[in-house]
Tab-separated table of C-alpha atoms and ligand atoms in Angstrom:
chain	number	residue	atom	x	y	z
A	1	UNK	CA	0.100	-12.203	-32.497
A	2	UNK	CA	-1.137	-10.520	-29.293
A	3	UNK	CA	-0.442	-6.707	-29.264
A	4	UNK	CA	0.273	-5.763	-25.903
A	5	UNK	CA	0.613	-1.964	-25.587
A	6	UNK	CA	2.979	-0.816	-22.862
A	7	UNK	CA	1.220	2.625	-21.509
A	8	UNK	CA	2.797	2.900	-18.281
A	9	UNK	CA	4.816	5.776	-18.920
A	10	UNK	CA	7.837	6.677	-21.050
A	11	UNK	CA	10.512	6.902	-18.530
A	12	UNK	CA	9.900	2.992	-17.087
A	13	UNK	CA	10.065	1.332	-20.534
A	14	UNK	CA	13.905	0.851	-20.339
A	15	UNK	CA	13.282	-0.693	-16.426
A	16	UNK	CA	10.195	-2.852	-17.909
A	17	UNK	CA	10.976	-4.021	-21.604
A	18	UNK	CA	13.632	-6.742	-21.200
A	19	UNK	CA	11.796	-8.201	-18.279
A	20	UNK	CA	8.210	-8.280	-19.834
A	21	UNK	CA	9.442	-9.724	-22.873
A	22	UNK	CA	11.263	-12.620	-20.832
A	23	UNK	CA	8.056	-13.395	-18.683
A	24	UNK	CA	5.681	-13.210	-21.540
A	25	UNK	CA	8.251	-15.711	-23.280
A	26	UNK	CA	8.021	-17.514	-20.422
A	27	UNK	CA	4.418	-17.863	-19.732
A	28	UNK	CA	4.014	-18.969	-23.499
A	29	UNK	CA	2.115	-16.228	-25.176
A	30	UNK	CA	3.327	-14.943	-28.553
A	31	UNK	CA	2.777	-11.470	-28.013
A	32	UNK	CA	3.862	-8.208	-29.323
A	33	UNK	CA	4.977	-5.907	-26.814
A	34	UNK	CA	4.568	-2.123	-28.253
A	35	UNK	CA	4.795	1.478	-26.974
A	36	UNK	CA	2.321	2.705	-29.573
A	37	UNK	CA	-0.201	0.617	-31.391
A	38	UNK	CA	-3.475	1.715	-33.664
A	39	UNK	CA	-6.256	1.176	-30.504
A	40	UNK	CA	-8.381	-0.919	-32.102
A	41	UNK	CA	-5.609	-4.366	-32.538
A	42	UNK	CA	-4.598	-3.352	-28.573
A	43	UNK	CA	-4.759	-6.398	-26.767
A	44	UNK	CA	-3.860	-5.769	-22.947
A	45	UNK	CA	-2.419	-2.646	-21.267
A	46	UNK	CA	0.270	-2.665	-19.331
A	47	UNK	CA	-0.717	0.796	-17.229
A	48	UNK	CA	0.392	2.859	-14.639
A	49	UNK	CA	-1.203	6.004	-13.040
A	50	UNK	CA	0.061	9.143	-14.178
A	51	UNK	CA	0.050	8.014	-18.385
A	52	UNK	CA	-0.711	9.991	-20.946
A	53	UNK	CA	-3.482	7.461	-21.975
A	54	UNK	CA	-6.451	8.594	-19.776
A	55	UNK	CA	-9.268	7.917	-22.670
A	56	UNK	CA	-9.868	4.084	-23.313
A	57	UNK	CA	-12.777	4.183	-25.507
A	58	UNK	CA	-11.072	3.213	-28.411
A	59	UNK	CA	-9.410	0.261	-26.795
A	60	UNK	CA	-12.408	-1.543	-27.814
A	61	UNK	CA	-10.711	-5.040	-28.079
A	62	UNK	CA	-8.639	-4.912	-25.174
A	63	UNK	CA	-9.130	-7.524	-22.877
A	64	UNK	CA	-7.842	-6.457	-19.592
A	65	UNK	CA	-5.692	-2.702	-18.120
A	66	UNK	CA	-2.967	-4.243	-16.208
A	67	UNK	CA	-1.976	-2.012	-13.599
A	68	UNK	CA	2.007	-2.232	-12.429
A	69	UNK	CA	0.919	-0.044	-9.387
A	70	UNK	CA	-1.063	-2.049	-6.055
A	71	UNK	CA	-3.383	0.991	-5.539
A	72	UNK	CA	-6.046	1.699	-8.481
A	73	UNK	CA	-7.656	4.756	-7.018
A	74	UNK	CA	-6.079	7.179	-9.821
A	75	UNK	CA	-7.755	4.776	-12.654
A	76	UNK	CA	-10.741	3.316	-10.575
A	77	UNK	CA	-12.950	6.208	-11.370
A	78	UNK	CA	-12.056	6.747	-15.407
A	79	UNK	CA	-15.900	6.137	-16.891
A	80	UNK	CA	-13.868	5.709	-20.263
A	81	UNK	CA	-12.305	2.399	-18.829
A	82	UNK	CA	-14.834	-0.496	-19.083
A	83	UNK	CA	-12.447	-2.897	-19.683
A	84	UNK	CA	-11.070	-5.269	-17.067
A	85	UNK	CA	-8.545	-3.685	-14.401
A	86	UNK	CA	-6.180	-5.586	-12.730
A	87	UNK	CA	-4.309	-4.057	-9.474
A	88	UNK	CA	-0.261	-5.250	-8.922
A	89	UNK	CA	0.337	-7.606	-6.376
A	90	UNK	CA	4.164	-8.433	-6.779
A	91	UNK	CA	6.134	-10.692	-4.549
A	92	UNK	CA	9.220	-8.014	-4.906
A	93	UNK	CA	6.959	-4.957	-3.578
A	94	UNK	CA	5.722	-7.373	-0.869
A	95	UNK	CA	8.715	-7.988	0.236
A	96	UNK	CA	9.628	-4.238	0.557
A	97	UNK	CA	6.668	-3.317	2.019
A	98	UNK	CA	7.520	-5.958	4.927
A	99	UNK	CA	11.213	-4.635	5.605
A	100	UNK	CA	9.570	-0.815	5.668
A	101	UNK	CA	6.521	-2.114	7.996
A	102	UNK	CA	9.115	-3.977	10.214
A	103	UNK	CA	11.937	-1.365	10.364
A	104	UNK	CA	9.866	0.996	11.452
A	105	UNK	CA	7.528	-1.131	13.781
A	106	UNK	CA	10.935	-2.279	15.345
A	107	UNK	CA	12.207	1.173	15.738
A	108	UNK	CA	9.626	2.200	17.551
A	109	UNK	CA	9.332	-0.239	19.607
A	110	UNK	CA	12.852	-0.321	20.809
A	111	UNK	CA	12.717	3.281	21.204
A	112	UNK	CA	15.717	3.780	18.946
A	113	UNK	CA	15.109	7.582	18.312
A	114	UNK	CA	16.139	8.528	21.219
A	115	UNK	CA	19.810	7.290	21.146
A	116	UNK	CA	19.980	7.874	17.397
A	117	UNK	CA	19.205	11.574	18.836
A	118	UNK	CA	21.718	11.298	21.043
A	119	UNK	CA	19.817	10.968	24.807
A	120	UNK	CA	22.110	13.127	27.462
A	121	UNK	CA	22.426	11.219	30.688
A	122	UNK	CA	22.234	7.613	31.427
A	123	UNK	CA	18.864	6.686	31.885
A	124	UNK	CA	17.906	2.617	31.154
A	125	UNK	CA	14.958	2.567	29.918
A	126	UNK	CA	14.438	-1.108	28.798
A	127	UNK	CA	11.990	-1.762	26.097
A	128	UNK	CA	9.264	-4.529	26.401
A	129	UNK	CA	10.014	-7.907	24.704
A	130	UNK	CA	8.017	-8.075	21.232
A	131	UNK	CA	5.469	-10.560	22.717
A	132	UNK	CA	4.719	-7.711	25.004
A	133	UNK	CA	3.799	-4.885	22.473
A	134	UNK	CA	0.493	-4.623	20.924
A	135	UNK	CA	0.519	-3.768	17.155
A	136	UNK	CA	-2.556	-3.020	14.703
A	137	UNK	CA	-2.682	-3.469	11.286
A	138	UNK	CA	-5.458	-1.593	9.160
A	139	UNK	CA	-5.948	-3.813	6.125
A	140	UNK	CA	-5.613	-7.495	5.861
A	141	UNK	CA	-5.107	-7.412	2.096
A	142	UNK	CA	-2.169	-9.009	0.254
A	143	UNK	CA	0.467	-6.351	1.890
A	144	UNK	CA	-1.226	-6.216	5.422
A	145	UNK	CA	-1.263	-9.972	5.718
A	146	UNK	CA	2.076	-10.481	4.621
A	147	UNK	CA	3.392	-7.719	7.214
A	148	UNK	CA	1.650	-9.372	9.851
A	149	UNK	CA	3.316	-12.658	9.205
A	150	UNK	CA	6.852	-10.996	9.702
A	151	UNK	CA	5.773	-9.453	12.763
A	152	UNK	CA	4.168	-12.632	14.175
A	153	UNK	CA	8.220	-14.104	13.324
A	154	UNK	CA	9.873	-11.287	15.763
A	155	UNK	CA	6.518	-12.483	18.476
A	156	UNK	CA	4.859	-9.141	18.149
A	157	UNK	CA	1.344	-9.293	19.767
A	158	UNK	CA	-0.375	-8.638	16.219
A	159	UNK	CA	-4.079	-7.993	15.804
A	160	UNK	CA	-5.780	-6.824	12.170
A	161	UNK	CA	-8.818	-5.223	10.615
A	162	UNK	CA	-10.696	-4.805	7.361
A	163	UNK	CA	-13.862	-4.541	5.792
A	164	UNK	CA	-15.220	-8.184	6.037
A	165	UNK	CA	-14.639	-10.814	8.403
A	166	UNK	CA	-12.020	-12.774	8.102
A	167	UNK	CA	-12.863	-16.134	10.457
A	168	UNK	CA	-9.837	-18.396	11.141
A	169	UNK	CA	-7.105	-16.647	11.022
A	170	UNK	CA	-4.365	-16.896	13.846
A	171	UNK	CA	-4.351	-13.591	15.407
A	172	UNK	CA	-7.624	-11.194	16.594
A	173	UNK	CA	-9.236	-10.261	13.580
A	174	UNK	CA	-11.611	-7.102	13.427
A	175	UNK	CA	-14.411	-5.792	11.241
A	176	UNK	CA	-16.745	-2.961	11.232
A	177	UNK	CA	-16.807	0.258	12.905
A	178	UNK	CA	-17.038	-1.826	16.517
A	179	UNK	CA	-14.097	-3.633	15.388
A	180	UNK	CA	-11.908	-0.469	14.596
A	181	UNK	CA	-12.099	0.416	18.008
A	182	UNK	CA	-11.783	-2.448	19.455
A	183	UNK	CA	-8.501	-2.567	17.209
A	184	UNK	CA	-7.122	0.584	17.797
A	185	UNK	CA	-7.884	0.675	21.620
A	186	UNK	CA	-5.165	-2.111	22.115
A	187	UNK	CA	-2.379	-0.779	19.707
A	188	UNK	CA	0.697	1.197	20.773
A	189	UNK	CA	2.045	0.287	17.060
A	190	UNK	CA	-0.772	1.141	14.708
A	191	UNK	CA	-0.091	0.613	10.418
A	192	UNK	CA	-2.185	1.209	7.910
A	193	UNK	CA	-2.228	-0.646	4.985
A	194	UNK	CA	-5.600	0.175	3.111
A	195	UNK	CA	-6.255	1.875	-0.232
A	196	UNK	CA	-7.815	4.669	-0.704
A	197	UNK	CA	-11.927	4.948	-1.042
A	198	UNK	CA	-14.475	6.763	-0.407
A	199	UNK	CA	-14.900	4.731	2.805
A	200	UNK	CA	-11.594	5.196	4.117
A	201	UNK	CA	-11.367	9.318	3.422
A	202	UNK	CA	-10.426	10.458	6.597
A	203	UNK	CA	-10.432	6.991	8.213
A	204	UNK	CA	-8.301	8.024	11.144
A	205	UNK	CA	-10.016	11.304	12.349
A	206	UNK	CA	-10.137	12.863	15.618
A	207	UNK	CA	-12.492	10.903	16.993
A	208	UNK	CA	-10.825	7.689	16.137
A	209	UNK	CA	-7.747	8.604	16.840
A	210	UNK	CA	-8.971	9.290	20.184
A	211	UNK	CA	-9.180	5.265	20.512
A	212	UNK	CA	-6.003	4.832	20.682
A	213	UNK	CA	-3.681	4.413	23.510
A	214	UNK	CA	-1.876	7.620	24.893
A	215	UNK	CA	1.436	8.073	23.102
A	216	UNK	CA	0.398	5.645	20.598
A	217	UNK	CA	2.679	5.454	16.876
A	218	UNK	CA	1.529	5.469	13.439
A	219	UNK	CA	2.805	4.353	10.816
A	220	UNK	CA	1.613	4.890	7.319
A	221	UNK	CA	2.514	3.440	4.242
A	222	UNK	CA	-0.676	3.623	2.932
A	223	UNK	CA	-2.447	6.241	1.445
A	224	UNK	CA	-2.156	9.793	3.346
A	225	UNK	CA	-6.149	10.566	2.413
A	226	UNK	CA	-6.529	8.177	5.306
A	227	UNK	CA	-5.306	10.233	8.063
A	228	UNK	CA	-7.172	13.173	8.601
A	229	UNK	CA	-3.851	15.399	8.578
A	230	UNK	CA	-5.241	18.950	10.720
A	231	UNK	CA	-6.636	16.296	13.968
A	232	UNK	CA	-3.333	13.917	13.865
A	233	UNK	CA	-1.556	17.359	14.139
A	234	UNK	CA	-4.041	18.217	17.412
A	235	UNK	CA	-2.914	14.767	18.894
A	236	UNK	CA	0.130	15.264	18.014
A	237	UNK	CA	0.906	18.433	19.943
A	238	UNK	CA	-1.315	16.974	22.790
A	239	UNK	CA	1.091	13.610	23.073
A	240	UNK	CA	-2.157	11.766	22.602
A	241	UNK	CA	0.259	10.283	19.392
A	242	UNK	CA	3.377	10.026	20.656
A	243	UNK	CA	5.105	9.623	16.976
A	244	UNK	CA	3.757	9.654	13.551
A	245	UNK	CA	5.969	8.075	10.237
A	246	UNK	CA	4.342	9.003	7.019
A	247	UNK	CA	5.309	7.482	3.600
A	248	UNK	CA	2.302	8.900	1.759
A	249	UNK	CA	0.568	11.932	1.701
A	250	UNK	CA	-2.470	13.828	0.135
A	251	UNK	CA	-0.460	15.807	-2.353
A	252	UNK	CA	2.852	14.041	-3.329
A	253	UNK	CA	5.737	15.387	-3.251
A	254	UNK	CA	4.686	16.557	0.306
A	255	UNK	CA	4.952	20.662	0.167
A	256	UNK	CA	8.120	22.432	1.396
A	257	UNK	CA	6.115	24.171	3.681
A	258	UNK	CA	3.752	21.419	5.455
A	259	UNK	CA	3.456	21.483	8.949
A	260	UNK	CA	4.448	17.666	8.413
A	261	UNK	CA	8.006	18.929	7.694
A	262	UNK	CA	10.122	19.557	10.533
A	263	UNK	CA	7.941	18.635	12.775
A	264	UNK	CA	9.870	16.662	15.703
A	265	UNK	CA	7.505	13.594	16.054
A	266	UNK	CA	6.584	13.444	12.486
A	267	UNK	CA	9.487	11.368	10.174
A	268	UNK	CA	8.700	11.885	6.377
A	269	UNK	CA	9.420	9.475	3.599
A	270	UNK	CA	8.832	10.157	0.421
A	271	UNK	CA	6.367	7.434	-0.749
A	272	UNK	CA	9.404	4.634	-0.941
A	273	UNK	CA	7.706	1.889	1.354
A	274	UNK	CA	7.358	-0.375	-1.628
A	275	UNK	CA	7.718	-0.389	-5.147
A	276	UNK	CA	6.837	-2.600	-7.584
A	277	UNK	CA	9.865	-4.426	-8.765
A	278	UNK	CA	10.066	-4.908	-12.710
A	279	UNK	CA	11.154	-8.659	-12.819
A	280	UNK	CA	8.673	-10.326	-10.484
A	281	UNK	CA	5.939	-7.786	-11.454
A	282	UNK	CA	6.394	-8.503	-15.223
A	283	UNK	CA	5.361	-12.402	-14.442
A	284	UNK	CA	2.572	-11.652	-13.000
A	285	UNK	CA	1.658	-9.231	-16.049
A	286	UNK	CA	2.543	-12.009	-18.096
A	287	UNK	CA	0.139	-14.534	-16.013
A	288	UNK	CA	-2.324	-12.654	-16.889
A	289	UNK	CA	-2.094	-12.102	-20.309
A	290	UNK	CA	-1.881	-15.774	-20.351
A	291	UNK	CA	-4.901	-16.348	-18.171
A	292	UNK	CA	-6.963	-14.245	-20.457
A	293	UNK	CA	-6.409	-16.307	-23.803
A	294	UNK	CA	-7.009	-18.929	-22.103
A	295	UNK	CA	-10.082	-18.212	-20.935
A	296	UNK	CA	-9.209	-18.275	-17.169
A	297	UNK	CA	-10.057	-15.843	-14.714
A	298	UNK	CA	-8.069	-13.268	-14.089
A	299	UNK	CA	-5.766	-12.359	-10.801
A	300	UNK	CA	-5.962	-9.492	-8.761
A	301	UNK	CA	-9.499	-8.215	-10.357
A	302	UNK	CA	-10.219	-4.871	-9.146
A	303	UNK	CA	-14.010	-4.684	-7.906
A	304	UNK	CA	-15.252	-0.799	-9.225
A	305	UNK	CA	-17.947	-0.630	-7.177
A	306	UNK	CA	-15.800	-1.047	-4.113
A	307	UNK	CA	-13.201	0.905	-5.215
A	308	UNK	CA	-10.099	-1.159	-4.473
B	401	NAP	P1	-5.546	-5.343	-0.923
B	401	NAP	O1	-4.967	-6.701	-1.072
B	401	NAP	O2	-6.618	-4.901	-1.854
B	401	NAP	O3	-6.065	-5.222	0.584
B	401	NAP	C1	-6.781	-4.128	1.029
B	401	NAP	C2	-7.242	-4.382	2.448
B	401	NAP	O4	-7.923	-3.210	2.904
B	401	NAP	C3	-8.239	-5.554	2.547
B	401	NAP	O5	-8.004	-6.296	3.702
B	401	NAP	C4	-9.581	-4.840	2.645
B	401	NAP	O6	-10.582	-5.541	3.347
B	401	NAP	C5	-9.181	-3.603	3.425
B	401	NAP	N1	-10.179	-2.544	3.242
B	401	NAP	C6	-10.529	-1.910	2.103
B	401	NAP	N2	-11.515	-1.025	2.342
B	401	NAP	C7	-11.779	-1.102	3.671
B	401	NAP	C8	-12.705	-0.460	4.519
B	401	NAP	N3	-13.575	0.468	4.064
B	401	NAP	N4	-12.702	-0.784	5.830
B	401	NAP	C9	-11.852	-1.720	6.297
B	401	NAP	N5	-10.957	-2.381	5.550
B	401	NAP	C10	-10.920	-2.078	4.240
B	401	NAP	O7	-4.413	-4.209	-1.019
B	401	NAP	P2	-2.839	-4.367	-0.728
B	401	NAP	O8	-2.146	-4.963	-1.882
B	401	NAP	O9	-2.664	-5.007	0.603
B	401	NAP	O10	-2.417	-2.823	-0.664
B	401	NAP	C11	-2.980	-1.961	0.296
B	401	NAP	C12	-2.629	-0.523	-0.052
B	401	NAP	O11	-1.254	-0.259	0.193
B	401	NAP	C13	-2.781	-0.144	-1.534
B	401	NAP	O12	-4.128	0.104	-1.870
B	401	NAP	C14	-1.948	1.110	-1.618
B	401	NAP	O13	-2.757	2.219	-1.291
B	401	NAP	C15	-0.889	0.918	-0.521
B	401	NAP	N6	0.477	0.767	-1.070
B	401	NAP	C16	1.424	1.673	-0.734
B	401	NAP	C17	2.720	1.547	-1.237
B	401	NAP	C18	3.805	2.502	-0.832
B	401	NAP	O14	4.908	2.471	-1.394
B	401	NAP	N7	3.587	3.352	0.133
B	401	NAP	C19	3.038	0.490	-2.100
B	401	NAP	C20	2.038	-0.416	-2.429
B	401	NAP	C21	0.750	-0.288	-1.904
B	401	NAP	P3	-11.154	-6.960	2.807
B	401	NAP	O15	-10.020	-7.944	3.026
B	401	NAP	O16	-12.319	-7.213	3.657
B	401	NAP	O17	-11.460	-6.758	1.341
């Protein structure tokens, strides 16, 4: 019987159980699925940051950490973990991800704020057709590239970037520091969609925020160490960014008293872009417990050395 140990925290056990068992049924494996388990029979772990288990050394026959959440940074660095990681990539979180990115892309774009505020007067200000409205996304990864598909449906003038080219793809496709400003020097819409590194620390800092257009939005749903906060708070108050809508931030819950808080073109949500959704997540969990005793490669390997 395969033990797999479900380490992912307490409180999501009643979300996770019933579904995990079904997909692990599913897939084919006979496996045992446990909240406690003597380390040394622990097959897999089913983990998310934040778990009590933070030393893995005596997981000595596990076989793979099987992370529910997309970004690894909180586990990437653990020296205790040698075993392999897998990140999430789950349809359902996808698919939230997309109506976040393309609510708020569309609301900016339309301008809705300013009727939602309640605009005095009578002035018609029509918007610019999609196909008309440059939009950047940082990160071409599974969430980037499936944003950029829905905004290619509504005709949005879409163009991408990440850290190796990416040759035949239908929209302008970016790499390298060149690339980032040749990226963000056409977007009026700019989302980021990269995990955190040590490369992308303080990705957008004052200097390449400078690249962008005058009264340019951002929109991030992915990690807030990206964004140095102090220099999108100078552009801010200099209408060099005309709005900024933040989902994640460098400490979570964002603090009562941050200057992102009240401020009139900042619009705070609190980390609920995308989550991973138990019933499609737990079938990929359970493809890879079945990929493993089978001797197939695993999906969604996370590379240490790169972080992500
Ligand atoms: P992914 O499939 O691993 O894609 C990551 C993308 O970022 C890839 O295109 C990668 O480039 C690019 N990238 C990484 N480092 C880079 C660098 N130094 N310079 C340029 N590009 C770089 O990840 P994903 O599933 O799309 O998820 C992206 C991130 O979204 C996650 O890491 C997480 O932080 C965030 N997220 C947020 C929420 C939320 O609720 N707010 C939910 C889920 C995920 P290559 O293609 O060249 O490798």
């Amino acid at each position: 019987m395969t033990i797999v140990l479900f380490a992912a925290g307490a409180e999501r056990w009643q979300e996770y159980e019933a579904p995990l068992r079904a997909a692990l049924a599913e897939a084919g494996v006979a496996a045992d699925l446990v909240q406690g388990a003597p380390p040394e029979t622990v097959d897999f772990i089913v983990y998310a940051p934040g778990s009590p288990l933070q030393d893995f050394t005596p997981y000595g026959h596990c076989k793979a950490v099987l992370n529910l959440w997309a970004g690894v940074e909180r586990i990437v660095g653990n020296a205790t973990l040698t075993q392999p990681l897998c990140r999430m990539v789950d349809p359902g979180l996808s698919e939230g991800m997309t109506e976040y990115v393309l609510g708020h892309v569309v609301r900016h774009h339309l301008g809705m704020d300013r009727y939602i505020l309640g605009a005095p007067g009578w002035e018609q200000t029509v918007p610019p057709l999609a196909r008309e409205r440059r939009v950047g996304m940082l990160g071409l990864g599974a969430l980037g590239l499936t944003c950029i598909r829905a905004l290619q449906g509504l005709n949005f003038d879409v163009a991408g970037w990440s850290r190796t080219a990416k040759p035949g793809l239908d929209f302008p496709a970016f790499h390298g520091e060149a690339g980032l400003e040749a990226v963000l020097s056409r977007s009026e819409i700019v989302v980021t969609l990269l995990p955190r590194t040590a490369e992308t620390e303080n990705l957008l800092d004052a200097r390449r925020l400078g690249w962008l257009p005058h009264g340019a939005v951002i929109i991030n749903p992915g990690r807030g160490a990206l964004i140095d906060d102090a220099a999108l708070l100078v552009a801010l108050g200099a209408g060099r960014i005309g709005h900024a809508t933040l989902d994640v931030f460098r400490v979570e819950p964002l603090p009562h008293d941050h200057p992102f808080r009240h401020h009139p073109k900042v619009t705070v949500t609190p980390h609920i872009a995308a989550n991973t959704r138990a019933t499609t997540a737990a079938r990929v969990v359970a493809e890879n417990v079945r990929r493993a005793l089978a001797g197939e490669p695993l999906l969604y390997l996370v590379d240490r050395a790169r972080g992500y």
